[in-house]
Amino acid sequence: MINQRIEETSNEVQLADNRVCFNSGRVENGRGEQRLEPLPLAFLNYLISRAGEVVSRQELLEHVWCNRQVTDDAIRRVVKKVRVALGDDAKEPKFIKTIPLQGYQFVGDATVPNEKPDMPRIFQGRSWWTLCSVALIALIIAVLFVFKNEEPAHFGAVVTPLTEISGSEMGGEYNAQTNTLVFMYRGSNREPFSLYAKDLNRDLLYRLSEDDGAYHTISMSPDGSQILYQRDKGDGYQVFIADYVEGVLRHPRRLDIPQQKLALQGWSADGKEILYHAYVMSENQSHKASSKAIFSYSLENNISRQITFPLSKGRGDVLARESADGQYLAVVRNQQLRQYRLLVFAQHDGKLLHETLLGFEASNLVWSQEQPNSLLLSSFKGQLARFDVERGLLTVSEQVTPGLNDVFGECGKDCLLMRRHGMNYRDIVSTPNPFQSSSVPPVMLKIASEQVEWSPIYSHDGSAIFYLSRDQRYSYLYRLRHEGPDAGEKTLLHRFDTLDAINGLQTSADGKYLLGRREERLFMYDIHNRQFKWLTGDDEQIVYANWSADSHYIYFSRVEQHSYKLLRYSLATSQIERVQDNALARIEDESGQVFVLKDDFWLSRLQADGTELALVQLPRLPELTIIARDNALYWADKQSLIVHLNKLDLHTMQRRAFALSHNEWTFNFDLHPKLTSVVYSKELLAASDLVKVAGRE
């Protein structure tokens, strides 16, 4: 029986020269005998039963891990154990093939040896819950084994600091021609960033910016003679260029670039142009939202030209790098929500050569110096991938290293230049509501640990705070009581895979449920019964979600063919119905007023006659908190280096703003039910350094 679908796997299966006994876990081959644990056996059994088909991560979680929350690393460890036992090679698989961004596929020849008539078949006639029971026991054993036998940090990679200065270093860029490192640095989170350079040949560190101005982004020209950077003098970031001579910036001059709110992407290969991205408005009337496009600016004639034209409901083109030989332009495009694609263009005619779906949000992109015509992509979460332009092949590393991210260069074979950071870069704090006077000072609190804490919200009565915390393995949902007789009681409610982005926490007005999103999937948590429930599927892309004022419904928007549809979920019937097109969110206050956030980010009030009255255009942010309370609207935005909390009085239409934080990117907050205080996640000094990493790939 060769490569046919095996519905009920035999007690023994022959895989080339491997004889696998599912009863005993023995794997016999020419190299001797090995034993597999029940969980790898269950994985192999299920994969063989679906021979030739691509099995997704979600299927594995349902049928092998029995819907338990496990990390991608845990799945990869099981896959590796099976491959080692079978003598399989991930690069040239004979049995188990990794399909990037999709799952795994059994590609080998599976035959069932002749069996005696009374020989039992391990899963014949049994339901999947039997397999799950076996897998669950194996999972418990595996978890205990993992906690007793922790893997070395960063999978044994050797990490060597490049600068060894305390504080926060980021935005690193490496110039291979001059062996020079340039980066941004600040000693505390109250300081703006300064510019630095490190001459790696002579081991000399230079501070390039002499004042305390707010600098952002630094890039060295291909020949090392010039430095490009952005600086904010109080009216937004402007672009400057200066000559670089032995650790000194000379003759700085501002570039007259017409676009505002741009972000530098680096230099062209010949050093005659610079690349940046800026927002452009779509010409399509049915697609009103703006997205980022890539521009080039000629240093010879001071002319900008747009070179990419994304049609996207996402942020558009967020990264761009030109290859060292000038042949290719690589672009990372945020298509919609958290869907990212890598595009590679030919520079001589602008032809699109490759378009590849990425399974993660790339935070950095760099052309390889060691492997010609290949790209390195990395994420803040520690994912790493390499793309071969000639073969059009994306290889995603099985190793994920939270705390090691943002690859910006190479230092030899399997030697990368990266950023290393700790997992404690946010604490939760509360502050008095700046728009509310009170004779009784509110209870102030701070939630701090060695982990990162974020996304705090008050309970329906204000006596507790729900928030998220993260370490290198998991994300955790906690409840902390800070008022009443149980003040100080901390309860773990749920645990998520640490690579998953958890956003949009909200509590229902009746205090029974929590609402949130894991990546783009909507979930609800029953606080009293400790029950977790998915409301939407993995194939749906969900954005802003809000409770109705009576807690009977959940309003959320879903992406459908490049447009947003506002939907409503009923808790009573578990049914979803369509409410409105081209709308992102519906917000209801306690008095019955209804507000609608349209896809152009205009917030309107729904009138009694069904018409909408436009109130204010809000900032276009991936996460946007809008609170309607006591005939007022609250939201946060950023002006220059300051995050402001805004209030719009709906009686007088007067808008007020209060500086909530400096040098931060915090836009999520919550108001106490009595409007006495504001709680938010405050940025700490993101202690980080630039490092050389050997053995990461």
XYZ file of C-alpha atoms in Angstrom:
697
model
C 0.000 0.000 0.000
C 1.946 3.034 -1.247
C 1.097 6.688 -0.632
C -2.602 6.010 -0.271
C -4.627 7.658 2.455
C -4.421 5.528 5.590
C -7.611 6.094 7.561
C -6.729 3.787 10.443
C -3.001 3.367 10.831
C -1.690 -0.113 11.501
C 0.040 -1.155 14.681
C 3.195 -1.278 12.540
C 4.087 0.793 9.490
C 7.073 0.478 7.164
C 8.536 3.839 6.093
C 11.369 3.018 3.661
C 13.945 1.270 5.912
C 12.137 2.354 9.098
C 9.737 -0.023 10.833
C 7.553 1.916 13.283
C 5.618 0.115 15.990
C 2.919 2.397 17.385
C 2.216 0.050 20.284
C 5.721 0.099 21.750
C 7.063 3.301 20.177
C 9.993 1.403 18.635
C 11.570 2.678 15.430
C 13.862 0.042 13.880
C 16.209 0.734 10.992
C 19.765 0.125 9.826
C 21.044 2.499 12.513
C 19.583 0.390 15.292
C 16.502 0.873 17.438
C 15.030 4.056 18.918
C 11.893 4.781 20.892
C 9.443 7.606 20.324
C 7.230 9.097 23.032
C 3.411 8.928 22.659
C 3.061 12.535 21.461
C 5.504 12.239 18.503
C 3.846 8.889 17.696
C 0.417 10.531 17.655
C 1.755 13.276 15.394
C 3.262 10.766 12.966
C 0.131 8.637 13.005
C -2.100 11.574 12.123
C 0.226 12.816 9.405
C 0.315 9.359 7.773
C -3.472 9.182 7.938
C -3.514 12.367 5.832
C -0.701 11.274 3.478
C -0.162 13.696 0.607
C -2.252 16.460 2.195
C -0.999 19.596 3.899
C -1.966 19.432 7.586
C -2.321 22.859 9.180
C -1.187 23.907 12.649
C -4.836 24.259 13.657
C -5.595 20.660 12.632
C -2.644 19.428 14.652
C -3.811 21.371 17.688
C -7.298 19.879 17.364
C -6.451 16.242 16.564
C -3.054 15.667 18.178
C -2.817 18.269 20.960
C -6.568 18.093 21.664
C -7.090 21.875 21.508
C -4.455 22.569 24.160
C -2.609 25.887 23.924
C 0.925 24.990 22.831
C 3.705 27.038 21.300
C 5.021 26.680 17.764
C 8.329 25.702 19.367
C 6.610 22.762 21.077
C 5.226 21.566 17.742
C 8.599 21.963 16.068
C 10.290 19.956 18.835
C 7.886 17.076 18.219
C 8.512 17.265 14.455
C 12.271 17.242 15.059
C 12.046 14.144 17.275
C 10.175 12.269 14.558
C 12.648 13.373 11.889
C 15.630 12.308 13.991
C 14.093 8.898 14.636
C 13.351 8.348 10.933
C 16.675 9.770 9.737
C 14.794 12.480 7.846
C 16.277 15.797 6.696
C 14.140 18.952 6.839
C 15.996 20.429 3.855
C 15.554 17.314 1.685
C 12.614 15.511 3.325
C 11.825 11.870 2.588
C 8.872 11.698 4.968
C 7.847 14.986 6.603
C 7.897 18.144 4.538
C 7.438 21.600 6.053
C 5.152 23.728 3.900
C 6.041 27.319 4.893
C 3.124 29.251 6.392
C 0.764 26.282 5.896
C 1.785 23.228 7.905
C 3.286 19.779 7.362
C 2.869 17.089 4.705
C 3.680 13.373 4.727
C 5.490 12.735 1.430
C 7.008 9.277 1.950
C 6.000 5.733 1.019
C 3.988 4.133 3.816
C 3.342 0.404 3.692
C 1.622 -1.868 6.187
C 3.593 -5.082 6.850
C 1.708 -8.372 6.764
C 0.093 -8.862 10.162
C -1.202 -11.883 12.012
C -5.036 -12.034 12.029
C -5.256 -11.380 15.750
C -2.708 -8.561 15.768
C -4.480 -5.454 17.091
C -4.494 -2.185 15.198
C -3.627 0.633 17.553
C -6.365 3.082 16.561
C -8.789 0.838 14.694
C -12.366 1.276 15.853
C -11.419 3.966 18.336
C -12.618 7.552 18.325
C -10.312 10.530 18.158
C -10.806 11.147 21.867
C -8.790 7.983 22.484
C -5.907 9.422 20.488
C -6.327 12.695 22.342
C -6.186 10.912 25.688
C -2.899 9.290 24.700
C -1.571 12.569 23.367
C -2.709 14.456 26.460
C -0.837 12.091 28.769
C 2.195 12.465 26.539
C 1.806 16.224 26.596
C 1.754 16.302 30.402
C 4.911 14.165 30.488
C 6.518 16.379 27.860
C 5.676 19.568 29.765
C 7.179 18.158 32.939
C 10.252 17.119 30.966
C 10.619 20.575 29.409
C 10.410 22.358 32.744
C 12.986 20.025 34.240
C 15.259 20.204 31.216
C 15.151 23.785 29.957
C 16.811 24.318 26.598
C 19.772 26.702 26.599
C 18.810 30.301 25.931
C 18.587 31.123 22.229
C 19.065 27.435 21.272
C 22.748 27.492 22.165
C 23.564 30.488 19.970
C 26.684 32.381 21.034
C 25.839 36.046 21.678
C 28.577 38.706 21.846
C 27.829 42.408 22.561
C 29.115 44.886 19.989
C 29.059 48.072 22.084
C 28.693 47.174 25.801
C 26.993 50.412 26.891
C 24.070 50.351 29.314
C 20.761 51.666 28.075
C 18.768 51.094 24.926
C 20.303 50.669 21.481
C 18.172 50.216 18.390
C 17.939 50.961 14.688
C 21.291 49.323 14.006
C 22.781 49.385 10.518
C 26.044 47.796 9.406
C 28.256 49.098 6.600
C 30.344 46.179 5.339
C 32.640 48.336 3.216
C 33.888 50.391 6.170
C 33.132 47.811 8.914
C 31.166 50.491 10.757
C 28.071 50.184 12.912
C 25.621 53.114 13.250
C 22.671 53.133 15.655
C 20.416 55.139 17.986
C 20.850 55.176 21.761
C 19.232 56.561 24.909
C 20.184 56.054 28.520
C 16.650 56.239 29.961
C 13.087 56.329 28.686
C 12.897 60.036 29.578
C 15.633 60.848 27.087
C 15.230 61.235 23.328
C 17.444 59.130 21.099
C 20.954 60.238 20.111
C 23.063 59.022 17.190
C 26.164 56.839 17.573
C 28.734 55.072 15.403
C 31.120 52.233 16.221
C 34.311 51.726 14.194
C 34.669 47.959 14.479
C 38.171 47.978 12.959
C 39.612 50.149 15.731
C 36.995 49.416 18.420
C 36.153 53.128 18.745
C 32.724 54.423 19.754
C 31.581 57.883 18.615
C 28.615 60.010 19.628
C 27.517 61.733 16.426
C 24.781 64.049 17.741
C 26.151 66.764 20.001
C 22.862 68.140 21.358
C 19.860 66.578 23.113
C 17.605 66.857 20.089
C 15.206 64.043 19.285
C 16.781 61.917 16.577
C 15.194 59.051 14.706
C 16.598 56.655 12.081
C 20.224 56.618 10.958
C 21.715 55.221 7.769
C 25.233 55.297 6.300
C 25.847 55.722 2.572
C 27.275 52.678 0.737
C 30.774 54.214 0.584
C 30.631 55.365 4.225
C 31.098 59.051 3.412
C 27.659 60.352 4.459
C 25.069 59.861 7.172
C 21.327 60.169 6.695
C 19.067 60.752 9.697
C 15.799 62.244 10.941
C 15.438 64.831 13.672
C 12.490 66.490 15.386
C 12.901 70.149 16.335
C 9.320 70.462 17.574
C 7.507 70.546 14.241
C 7.800 66.878 13.301
C 10.680 64.771 12.020
C 12.715 66.287 9.200
C 15.356 64.555 7.074
C 19.006 65.623 7.238
C 22.190 64.510 5.504
C 25.752 65.155 6.691
C 29.295 64.259 5.717
C 30.910 61.615 7.935
C 34.595 62.036 8.733
C 36.205 59.897 11.482
C 33.322 59.944 13.928
C 32.167 63.508 13.212
C 29.145 64.760 11.268
C 30.049 67.781 9.143
C 27.991 70.197 7.049
C 24.521 68.888 8.026
C 21.769 70.078 5.693
C 18.042 69.497 5.580
C 16.556 67.758 2.539
C 13.516 69.366 0.965
C 11.256 66.308 0.775
C 7.608 67.199 0.078
C 5.930 64.344 1.992
C 5.254 64.681 5.706
C 5.390 61.896 8.303
C 7.815 59.853 6.252
C 10.198 57.113 7.395
C 13.652 56.570 5.921
C 14.444 53.179 4.388
C 18.075 53.667 3.373
C 20.159 54.358 0.291
C 20.203 53.267 -3.318
C 23.128 51.047 -4.284
C 24.989 53.892 -5.982
C 24.414 56.339 -3.103
C 22.729 58.879 -5.388
C 19.204 58.379 -4.044
C 17.526 57.650 -0.742
C 14.451 55.530 -0.148
C 11.587 56.329 2.198
C 7.927 55.527 2.674
C 5.037 57.944 3.127
C 1.246 57.759 3.082
C -0.598 58.194 -0.209
C -4.345 58.355 -0.813
C -5.932 55.771 -3.063
C -7.560 57.037 -6.245
C -10.191 54.316 -6.003
C -13.380 55.821 -4.555
C -14.403 52.503 -3.010
C -11.060 52.302 -1.223
C -10.770 55.547 0.713
C -8.119 54.714 3.283
C -4.526 55.732 2.704
C -1.547 53.389 2.786
C 2.220 53.707 2.627
C 4.133 53.689 -0.655
C 7.869 53.680 -1.360
C 9.486 56.826 -2.772
C 12.977 57.629 -3.972
C 14.588 61.053 -3.564
C 17.402 62.123 -5.887
C 20.269 63.862 -4.085
C 21.426 65.305 -7.407
C 18.259 67.108 -8.506
C 16.199 67.075 -5.266
C 13.212 65.361 -6.884
C 10.989 62.699 -5.287
C 9.196 60.006 -7.233
C 6.824 57.274 -6.128
C 8.097 53.801 -7.056
C 5.509 51.420 -5.533
C 1.745 51.656 -5.773
C 0.062 49.439 -3.192
C -3.690 48.943 -3.091
C -4.022 47.811 0.471
C -6.373 47.890 3.429
C -3.289 47.521 5.594
C -0.425 49.922 6.174
C 1.001 49.360 2.716
C 4.733 49.152 2.007
C 6.492 49.261 5.363
C 10.054 48.165 4.472
C 12.217 48.576 1.370
C 15.860 47.770 0.608
C 17.840 47.904 -2.633
C 20.382 45.138 -3.227
C 24.087 46.053 -3.082
C 24.488 45.533 -6.837
C 21.414 47.622 -7.636
C 19.624 44.777 -9.451
C 16.705 44.299 -7.079
C 14.349 46.183 -4.792
C 12.839 44.176 -1.937
C 9.633 45.456 -0.322
C 7.591 44.184 2.622
C 3.922 45.007 2.131
C 1.268 44.946 4.844
C -1.648 43.791 2.715
C -4.294 43.889 5.410
C -4.241 43.610 9.174
C -1.342 41.243 10.004
C -0.941 39.778 6.530
C 2.512 40.599 5.148
C 4.053 39.837 1.759
C 7.587 40.044 0.409
C 7.841 41.581 -3.070
C 11.027 41.608 -5.148
C 11.229 43.935 -8.166
C 13.792 44.138 -10.980
C 15.278 47.623 -10.844
C 15.940 48.090 -14.571
C 12.289 47.767 -15.628
C 10.300 47.674 -12.365
C 8.967 44.178 -13.113
C 7.640 42.211 -10.157
C 9.749 39.053 -9.934
C 8.445 37.464 -6.737
C 5.511 37.890 -4.369
C 5.673 35.644 -1.318
C 3.362 35.451 1.684
C 5.152 35.889 5.024
C 3.878 34.162 8.121
C 5.000 36.941 10.439
C 5.341 40.709 10.700
C 8.822 41.533 9.443
C 10.358 44.338 11.481
C 13.650 44.365 9.578
C 14.877 43.492 6.110
C 18.487 43.308 4.934
C 20.334 41.937 1.910
C 22.829 39.188 2.703
C 26.549 39.888 2.372
C 27.438 36.190 2.657
C 24.916 34.652 0.249
C 24.493 36.647 -2.976
C 20.943 37.474 -4.057
C 19.369 36.463 -0.773
C 17.479 38.413 1.864
C 17.242 38.135 5.633
C 13.936 38.998 7.305
C 13.255 39.078 11.025
C 10.483 39.975 13.457
C 10.374 41.631 16.864
C 9.106 38.305 18.247
C 12.310 36.483 17.247
C 11.323 34.888 13.936
C 13.938 34.676 11.181
C 13.675 33.820 7.473
C 15.887 33.836 4.404
C 14.648 34.386 0.860
C 16.607 33.139 -2.166
C 15.839 35.460 -5.086
C 17.191 33.124 -7.787
C 15.042 30.182 -6.663
C 12.169 32.213 -5.268
C 12.379 30.148 -2.085
C 11.502 31.371 1.415
C 13.079 29.369 4.237
C 11.692 30.098 7.692
C 13.938 29.087 10.585
C 12.400 26.580 12.987
C 14.127 28.404 15.813
C 12.225 31.305 17.362
C 14.210 33.417 19.815
C 12.174 36.018 21.741
C 14.635 38.659 22.859
C 16.824 38.295 19.746
C 15.394 40.208 16.807
C 15.860 42.829 14.075
C 18.728 41.304 12.095
C 20.626 44.124 10.364
C 23.729 42.454 8.919
C 26.039 39.469 8.762
C 29.479 38.837 10.220
C 30.341 35.562 8.492
C 28.812 32.167 7.840
C 25.912 31.606 10.268
C 26.905 34.803 12.057
C 24.299 37.541 12.287
C 24.173 41.081 13.632
C 20.999 41.514 15.666
C 19.357 43.421 18.498
C 18.979 41.780 21.909
C 16.426 43.076 24.398
C 14.929 42.060 27.715
C 11.309 41.068 28.267
C 10.634 43.880 30.753
C 9.899 46.991 28.711
C 6.422 47.969 29.976
C 4.752 48.412 33.344
C 1.120 49.224 34.020
C 0.359 52.461 35.862
C -2.691 54.560 36.640
C -2.953 58.310 36.924
C -5.771 60.688 37.961
C -8.118 61.563 35.129
C -6.777 64.960 33.947
C -10.256 66.023 32.786
C -12.017 65.220 36.066
C -11.710 66.962 39.421
C -12.344 64.846 42.503
C -12.379 65.595 46.218
C -11.311 62.002 46.930
C -7.977 61.011 45.368
C -8.312 57.805 43.351
C -6.334 54.682 44.171
C -3.075 54.787 42.210
C -1.303 51.585 41.291
C 1.661 50.166 39.435
C 1.985 46.624 38.118
C 5.624 45.729 37.618
C 7.628 42.519 37.280
C 10.510 41.106 35.261
C 8.054 40.543 32.426
C 6.307 42.958 30.090
C 2.799 44.050 31.118
C 0.350 45.646 28.695
C -3.306 46.202 27.610
C -4.828 46.969 31.044
C -8.582 47.507 31.455
C -10.783 48.088 34.491
C -13.433 45.613 35.558
C -17.042 46.734 35.153
C -17.126 48.121 38.709
C -13.511 49.351 38.820
C -12.484 47.038 41.673
C -10.059 45.012 39.537
C -7.800 45.319 36.525
C -7.444 42.779 33.744
C -4.147 42.825 31.887
C -1.694 40.784 29.838
C 1.852 39.763 30.674
C 4.508 38.059 28.571
C 7.699 36.098 29.041
C 9.797 34.214 26.498
C 7.379 31.300 26.438
C 3.813 32.513 26.884
C 1.407 35.416 27.192
C -0.796 35.416 30.287
C -4.193 36.954 31.008
C -4.429 38.107 34.654
C -6.968 39.693 36.970
C -5.651 41.854 39.816
C -8.051 43.129 42.469
C -6.976 46.528 43.756
C -10.049 47.594 45.755
C -12.108 45.938 48.485
C -11.311 43.130 50.933
C -9.536 41.034 48.281
C -7.196 43.831 47.182
C -3.884 42.406 45.997
C -5.322 39.077 44.876
C -3.863 38.096 41.481
C -5.461 35.346 39.373
C -4.173 33.710 36.191
C -7.143 33.337 33.853
C -5.666 32.053 30.594
C -2.389 31.360 28.799
C -1.557 32.023 25.144
C 1.308 31.213 22.818
C 3.852 33.998 23.345
C 4.107 34.683 19.591
C 0.416 35.489 19.357
C -0.542 39.168 19.507
C -3.356 39.638 22.043
C -5.208 42.938 21.673
C -8.429 44.796 22.236
C -9.360 43.581 25.730
C -12.797 44.794 26.889
C -15.086 43.820 29.722
C -18.847 43.612 29.323
C -20.979 46.134 31.204
C -22.503 43.350 33.319
C -19.033 42.133 34.331
C -19.565 38.563 33.122
C -17.284 38.391 30.106
C -14.020 39.561 28.594
C -13.620 40.213 24.891
C -10.377 40.260 22.934
C -8.497 39.291 19.792
C -5.675 36.830 19.366
C -4.053 37.998 16.145
C -7.188 38.469 13.962
C -9.389 35.925 15.734
C -12.089 37.043 18.170
C -12.501 35.330 21.532
C -14.695 35.656 24.610
C -13.823 34.620 28.154
C -16.438 33.707 30.775
C -14.902 35.185 33.933
C -17.017 33.290 36.491
C -16.868 29.862 34.833
C -13.274 30.268 33.558
C -14.313 29.243 30.050
C -12.583 30.363 26.854
C -14.536 30.493 23.587
C -13.595 31.346 20.008
C -16.176 33.485 18.227
C -14.565 33.531 14.775
C -12.368 31.203 12.752
C -8.703 31.257 11.796
C -9.574 32.180 8.224
C -11.355 35.394 9.254
C -9.615 38.741 9.702
C -11.214 40.657 12.536
C -10.488 44.203 13.670
C -12.006 46.529 16.273
C -14.602 44.859 18.499
C -16.919 46.439 21.091
C -19.653 45.369 23.475
C -23.149 46.733 23.104
C -24.268 48.844 26.073
C -26.544 46.053 27.339
C -23.861 43.325 26.972
C -26.168 41.280 24.723
C -24.181 41.792 21.527
C -20.621 42.157 20.257
C -19.962 44.450 17.301
C -16.864 43.794 15.220
C -15.598 44.367 11.694
C -14.285 41.757 9.284
C -12.203 42.217 6.158
C -13.996 40.957 3.070
C -12.364 41.500 -0.332
C -10.457 44.638 0.652
C -13.411 46.249 2.439
C -14.682 46.269 6.016
C -18.046 44.841 7.054
C -19.483 45.668 10.482
C -21.063 42.557 12.021
C -22.990 41.745 15.193
C -22.683 38.605 17.312
C -25.583 37.637 19.581
C -24.686 36.010 22.907
C -28.188 34.532 23.138
C -28.182 32.759 19.758
C -24.452 32.637 18.855
C -25.498 33.970 15.448
C -23.664 36.629 13.408
C -25.486 39.149 11.259
C -24.295 41.942 8.983
C -24.925 45.503 10.177
C -23.098 47.959 7.900
C -20.533 48.176 5.096
C -17.344 50.294 5.156
C -17.382 50.642 8.933
C -14.731 49.653 11.464
C -16.463 49.908 14.828
C -19.716 50.683 16.633
C -19.504 52.260 20.088
C -22.496 52.612 22.413
C -22.629 54.621 25.630
C -24.751 54.171 28.726
C -27.373 56.704 27.557
C -28.068 54.921 24.276
C -25.997 57.105 21.966
C -24.398 55.229 19.062
C -21.131 56.175 17.353
C -19.701 54.626 14.183
C -16.053 54.630 13.114
C -15.935 54.577 9.298
C -13.085 53.071 7.281
C -11.667 56.542 6.598
C -11.369 56.926 10.416
C -14.074 59.566 10.703
C -16.082 59.047 13.885
C -19.778 59.869 13.466
C -22.823 59.961 15.728
C -25.875 58.039 14.577
C -28.877 60.378 14.552
C -32.469 59.443 15.355
C -33.432 59.596 11.662
C -30.667 57.132 10.715
C -28.261 59.710 9.310
C -24.710 60.127 10.583
C -23.189 63.331 11.935
C -19.409 63.468 11.453
C -17.631 64.488 14.672
C -13.868 64.039 14.369
C -11.301 62.212 12.240
C -9.183 59.957 14.424
C -5.568 58.837 13.879
C -5.085 55.751 11.754
C -3.551 53.330 14.237
C -3.356 49.516 14.341
C -4.886 49.644 17.823
C -7.219 52.505 18.673
C -9.130 52.879 21.948
C -12.382 54.881 21.748
C -14.438 55.343 24.900
C -17.880 56.976 24.987
C -18.831 57.929 28.524
C -20.889 60.661 30.230
C -21.642 62.472 26.937
C -17.981 62.679 25.948
C -15.566 60.822 23.688
C -12.003 59.846 24.659
C -9.087 58.630 22.489
C -5.290 58.905 22.308
C -3.008 60.186 19.550
C 0.572 61.312 19.114
C 1.943 64.724 18.231
C 5.678 64.848 17.726
C 7.163 62.980 20.732
C 4.148 63.295 23.015
C 1.156 60.943 23.364
C -1.980 62.948 24.165
C -5.198 61.810 25.808
C -8.076 63.610 24.086
C -11.601 64.439 25.234
C -14.412 65.742 23.024
C -17.327 67.224 25.008
C -20.454 66.349 23.032
C -22.454 69.177 24.675
C -20.128 71.989 23.677
C -18.025 70.159 21.000
C -14.958 71.483 22.824
C -11.860 69.340 22.402
C -9.172 69.180 25.076
C -5.866 67.309 25.113
C -3.563 66.238 27.924
C 0.037 65.032 27.575
C -0.098 61.457 28.848
C 3.469 60.359 28.119
C 6.689 61.450 26.402
C 8.956 59.527 24.039
C 6.487 56.636 23.984
C 4.150 54.810 21.628
C 1.298 54.038 24.026
C -2.193 54.470 22.576
C -4.228 51.932 24.569
C -5.801 53.078 27.830
C -8.945 52.651 29.915
C -11.040 54.925 32.115
C -12.254 53.975 35.571
C -16.063 53.491 35.547
C -16.341 56.538 37.829
C -13.990 58.515 35.537
C -11.590 59.085 38.427
C -8.442 57.605 36.853
C -6.763 56.440 33.666
C -4.832 53.170 33.400
C -2.320 52.449 30.636
C 0.863 50.562 29.843
C 3.877 52.784 30.360
C 7.072 52.229 28.437
C 10.205 51.523 30.432
C 13.728 51.794 29.186
C 13.819 48.964 26.666
C 17.192 47.694 27.845
C 18.748 46.426 24.657
C 22.058 46.145 22.888
C 23.383 45.312 19.457
C 25.063 41.927 19.321
C 26.844 39.396 17.171
C 25.031 36.038 17.125
C 26.746 32.839 15.997
C 24.734 29.664 15.475
C 21.313 31.299 15.215
C 20.288 29.867 11.834
